[in-house]
């Protein structure tokens, strides 16, 4: 029994580097988040409103691509090596994918930041969804492509490790953590092919001037083909931690290994053929296709509901092991002073709340009310912004000692940090949801129009105050998190004070489930068939309507309008 | 595979919940007639909207006793026309397209809310009652002046309403 860094020193270095990259992205992203909050509510404006979108692009890209996915590769590398008990096959290869991911991020960031500097003639204020015909500098697309290729190679690395293990253990069940990694990568390959094709075949050549225009609806559909699955790409490492780490720190075991496998198989099957649910309000897509996506989406509720059950049951088991009794009194026996436990548990609570607002979003016709309003921002700050981000931060308090050999510094601060995040997010997200119901849009520097929004209860000023308060607390919480990280790194190495590198065992073990669960080829095949069923017709219909390159539409920014517009705007002021 | 009794119950309830959701949405669109934005309208050429019979001269046209059609062209950062006047107690169908990037057309306080995509036409119908003023916003980011993009729907008393002369 020893720590991860003692077992796998080389991999620990890789995991560490990926985590540090994630933390840098988190810190920068949070600072931009605070700027946005203050700007939108008109409390403090340090940038021009026209630059707001560059900041928002950075916030989106740094948090949902860089922070989440770098943390994911760290967790997955740990999961594979720990559960198969073998190192990665080739360290040069591993550092290559890490390098591609980091290089890709930097290349994509250059033109975005360039948009803030007048002397640099580059911009990429296209937000992380980069819908054409909004156009970014070509470096942005190159960076994205390299980043995605980096994640593909990371997957190859894990699969190679698995295959090597398989040769030596032909009859064993796949260890659960490895199973989770492989199913997740299955839908990641399947879905990211869509965005990679969109970028390489259409957007990059177009940004270089090779094509005059692209088909806006087609590239948008290809984005969402990936854009929904990417949500589950953030969520899967979170679920992995809830299944493997949370029961362990709660003092118990995972309730059921076979059920966990079923959950991951369902995600493999259903996370991609649902993307059109982000296009309920798009013209040019028939209602029938939207209906299919809606049904698939509703079935995707199942694995999350199963997860809720398993997680609660596992925690309860932990509490009873610790001497907890009664119907609900066992809750008191849980290790609430442990930031790893409390952070993840609070993240789970917020995720449950997000489930409700998510059902509203997924409703085909209810969606009209909230589509693209502040409601949606409230929703995903509960999901990716808390269920995922807070779980990652809490888990870092367990992982950092594992990968550095240094005991956690400032445990009470860490506990305060996770509580502060919960509190801040309660304010911010609640006010965002309510603002959205009143019609306040998202993605705007100045939601102040000639008419006013009227919330059902309270006032816009009160909502703004809550958003500012919440955003400030969240920013402080991030600073606290980074302080604990730095404090830990400054400490000395002392493996004797660190728990051993293990994960939760299961009450109902893998052998209780049918062998077919481990037949990954079969599941991938079904996933491919489902994707073809869900997407072949819509894509064919879109191309049939207006061709691969679309009917036209001029790229933006176009200098002429900007000048024209400025003249008009000045004349009106 | 041994599945715990509570687990079976939970799975059963979850499935019931999912089927109920799907059922209620199906009911909404099939029985209650909530209309979706779809592919009914033919695609248009965003570079040649000037030559289009309707979008070439956007604005309000009367199609029946109390029914009107409004054609709107979205561009960064505005709507043409930006102030739309229609009479009270009428049924108005909006047809919106874009001459440049993706926008939205959202009449705050009504259920008219749609993406506007170059090459495609979004059509939506709204029942309007008493005289009122509604803000129209673009809630899809469309460029650096996105936040300035707004319009207004003015519902005027029936006796004050006049179609523009050139219609
Ligand atoms: C310090 C904490 C944070 C604050 C104060 C904050 C604030 C905000 C605000 C105000 C917006 C809306 C801007 C607008 O629509 O005009 C926003 C958007 C967003 N935030 Fe955060 N946020 C924080 C943390 C996070 C985290 C941790 C994540 C994810 C891991 C995240 C992901 C996003 C995404 C994806 C968007 C949408 C970007 C877009 O519309 O393109 N945020 N944030
Ligand atoms: Cu989605
Ligand atoms: Cu706009």
PDB file of C-alpha atoms and ligand atoms in Angstrom, chain A residues 53 443, chain B residues 75-79 101-104 137-143 145-149, ligand 3:
ATOM      1  CA  UNK A  53     -17.001  38.863 -26.277  1.00  0.00           C
ATOM      2  CA  UNK A 443     -24.015  36.329 -24.200  1.00  0.00           C
TER       3      UNK A 443
ATOM      4  CA  UNK B  75     -28.049  41.864 -39.848  1.00  0.00           C
ATOM      5  CA  UNK B  76     -25.247  42.721 -37.475  1.00  0.00           C
ATOM      6  CA  UNK B  77     -26.319  44.665 -35.480  1.00  0.00           C
ATOM      7  CA  UNK B  78     -29.976  45.339 -36.226  1.00  0.00           C
ATOM      8  CA  UNK B  79     -33.302  44.294 -37.653  1.00  0.00           C
ATOM      9  CA  UNK B 101     -24.272  35.651 -39.500  1.00  0.00           C
ATOM     10  CA  UNK B 102     -26.494  33.669 -37.134  1.00  0.00           C
ATOM     11  CA  UNK B 103     -28.827  35.807 -34.997  1.00  0.00           C
ATOM     12  CA  UNK B 104     -31.956  35.252 -33.040  1.00  0.00           C
ATOM     13  CA  UNK B 137     -33.769  41.242 -29.019  1.00  0.00           C
ATOM     14  CA  UNK B 138     -31.145  39.170 -30.728  1.00  0.00           C
ATOM     15  CA  UNK B 139     -30.003  36.652 -28.161  1.00  0.00           C
ATOM     16  CA  UNK B 140     -27.465  34.844 -30.284  1.00  0.00           C
ATOM     17  CA  UNK B 141     -24.049  36.453 -30.232  1.00  0.00           C
ATOM     18  CA  UNK B 142     -23.456  37.935 -33.678  1.00  0.00           C
ATOM     19  CA  UNK B 143     -20.458  40.247 -33.372  1.00  0.00           C
ATOM     20  CA  UNK B 145     -22.125  45.201 -31.388  1.00  0.00           C
ATOM     21  CA  UNK B 146     -24.445  42.329 -30.582  1.00  0.00           C
ATOM     22  CA  UNK B 147     -25.734  44.077 -27.456  1.00  0.00           C
ATOM     23  CA  UNK B 148     -27.000  47.000 -29.539  1.00  0.00           C
ATOM     24  CA  UNK B 149     -29.205  44.790 -31.653  1.00  0.00           C
TER      25      UNK B 149
HETATM   26 CU1  LIG C   3     -26.863  39.343 -31.983  1.00  0.00          CU
END
